[in-house]
Short mmCIF file of C-alpha atoms in Angstrom, two decimals:
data_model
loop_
_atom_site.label_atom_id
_atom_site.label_comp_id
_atom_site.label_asym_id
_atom_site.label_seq_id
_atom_site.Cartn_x
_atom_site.Cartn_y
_atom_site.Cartn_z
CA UNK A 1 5.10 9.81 -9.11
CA UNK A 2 2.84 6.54 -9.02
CA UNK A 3 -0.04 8.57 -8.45
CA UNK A 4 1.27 10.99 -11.58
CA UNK A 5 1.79 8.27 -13.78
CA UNK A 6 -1.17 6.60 -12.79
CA UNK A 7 -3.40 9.43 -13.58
CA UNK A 8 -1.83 9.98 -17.47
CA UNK A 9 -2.35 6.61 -17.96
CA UNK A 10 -5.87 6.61 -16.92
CA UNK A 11 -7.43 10.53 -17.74
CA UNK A 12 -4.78 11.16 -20.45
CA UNK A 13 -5.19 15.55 -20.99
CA UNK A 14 -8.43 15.07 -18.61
CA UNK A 15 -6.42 14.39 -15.69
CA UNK A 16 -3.58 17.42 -16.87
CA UNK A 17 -6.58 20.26 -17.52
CA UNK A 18 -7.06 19.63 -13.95
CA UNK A 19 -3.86 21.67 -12.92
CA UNK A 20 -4.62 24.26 -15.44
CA UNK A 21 -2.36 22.64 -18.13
CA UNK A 22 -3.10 22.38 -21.95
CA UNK A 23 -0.73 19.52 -22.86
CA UNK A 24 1.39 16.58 -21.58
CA UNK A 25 4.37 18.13 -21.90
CA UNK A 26 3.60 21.20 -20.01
CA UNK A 27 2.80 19.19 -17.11
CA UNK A 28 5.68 17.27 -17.37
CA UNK A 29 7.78 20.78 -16.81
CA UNK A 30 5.30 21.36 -13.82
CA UNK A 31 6.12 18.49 -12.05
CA UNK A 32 9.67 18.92 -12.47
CA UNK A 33 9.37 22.25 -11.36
CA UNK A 34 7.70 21.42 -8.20
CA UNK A 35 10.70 18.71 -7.37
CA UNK A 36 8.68 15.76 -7.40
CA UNK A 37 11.05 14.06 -10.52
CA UNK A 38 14.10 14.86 -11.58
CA UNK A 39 13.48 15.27 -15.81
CA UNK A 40 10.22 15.06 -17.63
CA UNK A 41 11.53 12.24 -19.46
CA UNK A 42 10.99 10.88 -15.28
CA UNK A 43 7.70 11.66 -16.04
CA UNK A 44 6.94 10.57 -19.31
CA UNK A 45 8.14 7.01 -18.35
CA UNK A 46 6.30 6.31 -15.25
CA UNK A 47 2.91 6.84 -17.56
CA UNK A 48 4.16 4.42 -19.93
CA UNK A 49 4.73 2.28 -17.02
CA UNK A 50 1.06 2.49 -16.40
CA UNK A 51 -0.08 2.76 -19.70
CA UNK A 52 -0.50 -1.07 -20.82
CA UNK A 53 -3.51 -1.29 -17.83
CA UNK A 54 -5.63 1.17 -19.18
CA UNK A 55 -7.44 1.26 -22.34
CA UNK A 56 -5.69 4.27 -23.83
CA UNK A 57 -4.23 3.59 -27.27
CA UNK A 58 -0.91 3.56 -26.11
CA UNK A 59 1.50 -0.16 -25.30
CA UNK A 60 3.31 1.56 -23.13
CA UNK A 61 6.41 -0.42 -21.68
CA UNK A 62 6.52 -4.37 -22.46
CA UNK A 63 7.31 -4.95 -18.87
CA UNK A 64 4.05 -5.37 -17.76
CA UNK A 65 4.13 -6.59 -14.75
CA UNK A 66 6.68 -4.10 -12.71
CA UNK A 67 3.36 -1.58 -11.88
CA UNK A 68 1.13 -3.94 -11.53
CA UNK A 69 0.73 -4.33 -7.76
CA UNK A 70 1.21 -0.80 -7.59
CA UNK A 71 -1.57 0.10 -9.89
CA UNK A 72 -4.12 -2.86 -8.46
CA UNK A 73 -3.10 -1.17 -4.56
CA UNK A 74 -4.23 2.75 -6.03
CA UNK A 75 -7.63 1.04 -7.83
CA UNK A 76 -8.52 -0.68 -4.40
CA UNK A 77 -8.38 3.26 -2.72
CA UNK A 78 -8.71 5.65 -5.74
CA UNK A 79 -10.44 3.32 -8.86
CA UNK A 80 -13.64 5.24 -8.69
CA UNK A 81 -12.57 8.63 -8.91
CA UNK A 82 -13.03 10.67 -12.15
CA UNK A 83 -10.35 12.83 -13.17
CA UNK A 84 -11.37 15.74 -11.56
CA UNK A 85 -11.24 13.75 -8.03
CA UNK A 86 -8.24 11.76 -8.28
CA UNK A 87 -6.53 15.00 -9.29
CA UNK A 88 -7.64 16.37 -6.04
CA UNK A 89 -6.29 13.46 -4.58
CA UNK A 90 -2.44 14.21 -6.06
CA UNK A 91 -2.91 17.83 -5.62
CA UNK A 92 -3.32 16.99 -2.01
CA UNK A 93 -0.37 14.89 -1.78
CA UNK A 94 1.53 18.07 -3.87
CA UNK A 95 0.76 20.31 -0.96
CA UNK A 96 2.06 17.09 1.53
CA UNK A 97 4.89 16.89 -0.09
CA UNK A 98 5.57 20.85 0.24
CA UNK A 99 3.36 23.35 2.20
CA UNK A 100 4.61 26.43 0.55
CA UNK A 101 3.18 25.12 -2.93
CA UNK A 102 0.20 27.29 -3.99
CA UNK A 103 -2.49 24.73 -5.91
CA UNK A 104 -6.08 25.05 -4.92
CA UNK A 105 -7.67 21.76 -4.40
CA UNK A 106 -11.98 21.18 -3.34
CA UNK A 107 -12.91 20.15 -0.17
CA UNK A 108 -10.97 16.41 0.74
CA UNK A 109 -13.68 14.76 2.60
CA UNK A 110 -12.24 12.74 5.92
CA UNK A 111 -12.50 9.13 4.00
CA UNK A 112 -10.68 10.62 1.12
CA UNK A 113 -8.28 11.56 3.81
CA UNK A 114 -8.09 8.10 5.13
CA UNK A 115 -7.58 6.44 2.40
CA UNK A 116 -4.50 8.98 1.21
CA UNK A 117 -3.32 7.94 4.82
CA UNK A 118 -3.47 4.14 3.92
CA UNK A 119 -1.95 4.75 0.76
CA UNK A 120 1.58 5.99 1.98
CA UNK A 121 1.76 2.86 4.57
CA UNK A 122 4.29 0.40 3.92
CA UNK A 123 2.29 -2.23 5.50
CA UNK A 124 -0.68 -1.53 4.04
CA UNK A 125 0.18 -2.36 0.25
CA UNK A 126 2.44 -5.14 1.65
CA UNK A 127 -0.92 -6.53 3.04
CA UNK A 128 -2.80 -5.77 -0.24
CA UNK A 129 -0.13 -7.42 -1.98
CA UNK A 130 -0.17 -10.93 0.26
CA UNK A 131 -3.71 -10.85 -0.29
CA UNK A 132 -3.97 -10.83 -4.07
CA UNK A 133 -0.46 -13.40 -4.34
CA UNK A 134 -0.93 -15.16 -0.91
CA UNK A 135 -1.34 -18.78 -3.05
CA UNK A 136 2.43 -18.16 -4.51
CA UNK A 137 3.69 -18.92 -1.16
CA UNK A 138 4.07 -23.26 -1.15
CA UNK A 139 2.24 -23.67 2.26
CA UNK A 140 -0.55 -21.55 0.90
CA UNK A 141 -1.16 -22.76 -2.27
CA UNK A 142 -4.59 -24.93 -1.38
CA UNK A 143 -5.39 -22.65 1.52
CA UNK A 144 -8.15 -20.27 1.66
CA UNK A 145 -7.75 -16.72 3.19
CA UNK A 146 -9.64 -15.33 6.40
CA UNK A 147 -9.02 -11.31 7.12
CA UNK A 148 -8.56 -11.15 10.74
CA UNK A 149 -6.81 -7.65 10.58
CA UNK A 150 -9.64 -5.77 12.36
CA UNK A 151 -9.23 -7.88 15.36
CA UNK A 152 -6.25 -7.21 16.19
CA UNK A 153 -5.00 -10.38 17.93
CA UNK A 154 -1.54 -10.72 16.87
CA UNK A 155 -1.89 -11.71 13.09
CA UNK A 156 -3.56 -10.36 10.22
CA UNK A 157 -4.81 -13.32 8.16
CA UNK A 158 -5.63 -17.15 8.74
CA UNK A 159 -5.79 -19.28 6.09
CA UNK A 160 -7.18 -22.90 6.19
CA UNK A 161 -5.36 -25.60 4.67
CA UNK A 162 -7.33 -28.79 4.78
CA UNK A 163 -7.81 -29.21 8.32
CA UNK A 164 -4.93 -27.13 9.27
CA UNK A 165 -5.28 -23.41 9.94
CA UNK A 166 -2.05 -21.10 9.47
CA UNK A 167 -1.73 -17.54 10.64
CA UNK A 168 0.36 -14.94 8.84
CA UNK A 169 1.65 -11.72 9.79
CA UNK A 170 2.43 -9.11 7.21
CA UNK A 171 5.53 -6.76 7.17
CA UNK A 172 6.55 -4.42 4.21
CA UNK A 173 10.00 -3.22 3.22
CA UNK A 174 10.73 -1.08 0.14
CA UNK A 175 13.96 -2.34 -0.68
CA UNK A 176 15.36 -6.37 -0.57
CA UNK A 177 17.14 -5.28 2.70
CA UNK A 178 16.14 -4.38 6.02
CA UNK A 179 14.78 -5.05 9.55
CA UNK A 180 11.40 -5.73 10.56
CA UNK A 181 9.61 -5.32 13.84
CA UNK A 182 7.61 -7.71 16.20
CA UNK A 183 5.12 -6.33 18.59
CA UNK A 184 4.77 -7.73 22.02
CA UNK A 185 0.87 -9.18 20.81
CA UNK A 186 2.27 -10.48 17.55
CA UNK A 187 5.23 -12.54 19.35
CA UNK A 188 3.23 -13.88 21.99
CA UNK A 189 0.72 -14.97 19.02
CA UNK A 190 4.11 -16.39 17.57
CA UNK A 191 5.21 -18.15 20.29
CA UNK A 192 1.34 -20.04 21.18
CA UNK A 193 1.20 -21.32 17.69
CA UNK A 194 5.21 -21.69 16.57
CA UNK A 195 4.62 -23.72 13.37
CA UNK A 196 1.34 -22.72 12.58
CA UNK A 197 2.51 -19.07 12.94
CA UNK A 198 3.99 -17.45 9.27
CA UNK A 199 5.46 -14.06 9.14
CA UNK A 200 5.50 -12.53 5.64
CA UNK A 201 7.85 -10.16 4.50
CA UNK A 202 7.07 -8.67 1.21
CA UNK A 203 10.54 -6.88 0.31
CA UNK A 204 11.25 -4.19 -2.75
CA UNK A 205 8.11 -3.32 -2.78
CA UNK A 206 9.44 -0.23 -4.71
CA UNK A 207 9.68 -2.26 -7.89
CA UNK A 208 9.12 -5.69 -8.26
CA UNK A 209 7.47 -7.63 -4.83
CA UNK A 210 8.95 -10.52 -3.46
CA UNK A 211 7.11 -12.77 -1.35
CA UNK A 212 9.14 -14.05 1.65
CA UNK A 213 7.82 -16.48 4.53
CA UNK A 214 9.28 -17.59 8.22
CA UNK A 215 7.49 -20.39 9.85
CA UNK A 216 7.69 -20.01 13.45
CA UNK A 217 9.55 -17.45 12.86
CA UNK A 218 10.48 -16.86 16.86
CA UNK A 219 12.62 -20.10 16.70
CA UNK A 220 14.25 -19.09 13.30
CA UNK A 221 14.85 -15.37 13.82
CA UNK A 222 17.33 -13.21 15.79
CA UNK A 223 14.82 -10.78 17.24
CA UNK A 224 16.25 -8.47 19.98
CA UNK A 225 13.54 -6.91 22.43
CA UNK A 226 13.27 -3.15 22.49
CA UNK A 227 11.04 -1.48 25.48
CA UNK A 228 9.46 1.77 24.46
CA UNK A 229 6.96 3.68 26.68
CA UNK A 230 4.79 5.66 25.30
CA UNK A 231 1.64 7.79 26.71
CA UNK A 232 -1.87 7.10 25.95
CA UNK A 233 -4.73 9.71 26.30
CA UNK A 234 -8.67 8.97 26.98
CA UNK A 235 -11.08 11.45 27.29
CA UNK A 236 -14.48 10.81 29.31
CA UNK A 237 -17.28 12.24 29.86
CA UNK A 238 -19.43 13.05 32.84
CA UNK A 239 -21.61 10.61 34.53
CA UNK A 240 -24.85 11.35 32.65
CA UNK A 241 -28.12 10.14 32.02
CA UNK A 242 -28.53 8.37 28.38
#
């Protein structure tokens, strides 16, 4: 529905021509048809939610701020698409959402694919969201922000404040409740720096994001260990000459 609303908002009759529609309201009886809302009134509103970022003649709701994370996380993976792409992009989340659905779609090209992926991972906008807000946390407020995701050492950012440097690890949860998990490299990560370690929690990220932080968060939380094996598969090739 975020990716619905998002594309009214943006493409206005543009983005509904691309599903063989003539008019808003028509593809507001589409999408309730398919089960993705409930009423097109469902519909209706979550463009309005959308509306007041886009230059589209429209106010839209005064709350201004309750899509606004959601609409800066779909820019960073979707904000150069035209119309006829980003309509690709929800068609292929229609057929996701049910196989059975007949809607022909182009050819999704493998980063398209990826960044669909990214898009329906809780940690993912969680970590797009710290990013963008990471200064509203107190500790953070002077720092400046490193990206150490791709490394994969048991945090995903360090920030330098003065001539201290924090690390924070990122969790997501949709809702203001619920329980978060710790890998093995994370918590040893937590345990070598305690106080200069930071776990995030960005909670009801659903609606409105709330920025939560735990220094050394292995002394201050309850956090029961869990061993799961799981099976890993390489594949090699012969001994050749390159």
């Amino acid at each position: 529905m975020n990716l619905i609303g998002y594309g009214l908002a943006k493409f206005d009759t543009a983005f509904v021509k691309e599903f063989g529609l003539s008019s808003k309201a028509a593809f507001a009886r589409y999408v309730v048809q398919l089960g993705l809302a409930n009423t097109e009134k469902a519909v209706s509103n979550r463009m309005d939610s959308f509306d007041p970022y886009f230059d589209n003649g429209r106010r839209g709701w005064f709350q201004r701020n309750q899509r606004e994370h959601i609409k800066l996380y779909i820019d960073s993976l979707f904000g150069n698409e035209n119309a006829h792409s980003f309509a690709n992009i929800v068609k292929m989340f229609i057929k996701d959402f049910n196989s059975g659905i007949a809607i022909s779609t182009d050819i999704i090209s493998p980063t398209q694919k990826s960044r669909f992926k990214q898009l329906q991972e809780t940690g993912k906008e969680a970590e797009f969201f710290f990013m963008n807000n990471y200064k509203k946390v107190p500790i953070f407020e002077n720092g400046i922000i490193e990206d150490a995701r791709l490394w994969g050492d048991g945090y995903d950012f360090q920030i330098q404040c003065n001539d201290m440097y924090l690390l924070a690890e990122v969790k997501g949860l949709r809702s203001n409740k619920g329980s978060i998990r710790m890998t093995q490299n994370e918590y040893k990560k937590a345990l070598e720096y305690s106080k200069d370690y930071i776990l995030i929690i960005v909670s009801n990220l659903q609606n409105t994001p709330k920025l939560n932080y735990i220094e050394n968060p292995v002394q201050t939380l309850a956090l029961t260990p869990k061993e799961m094996c799981t099976t890993q598969i390489s594949y090699y090739s012969d001994n050749l000459n390159w």
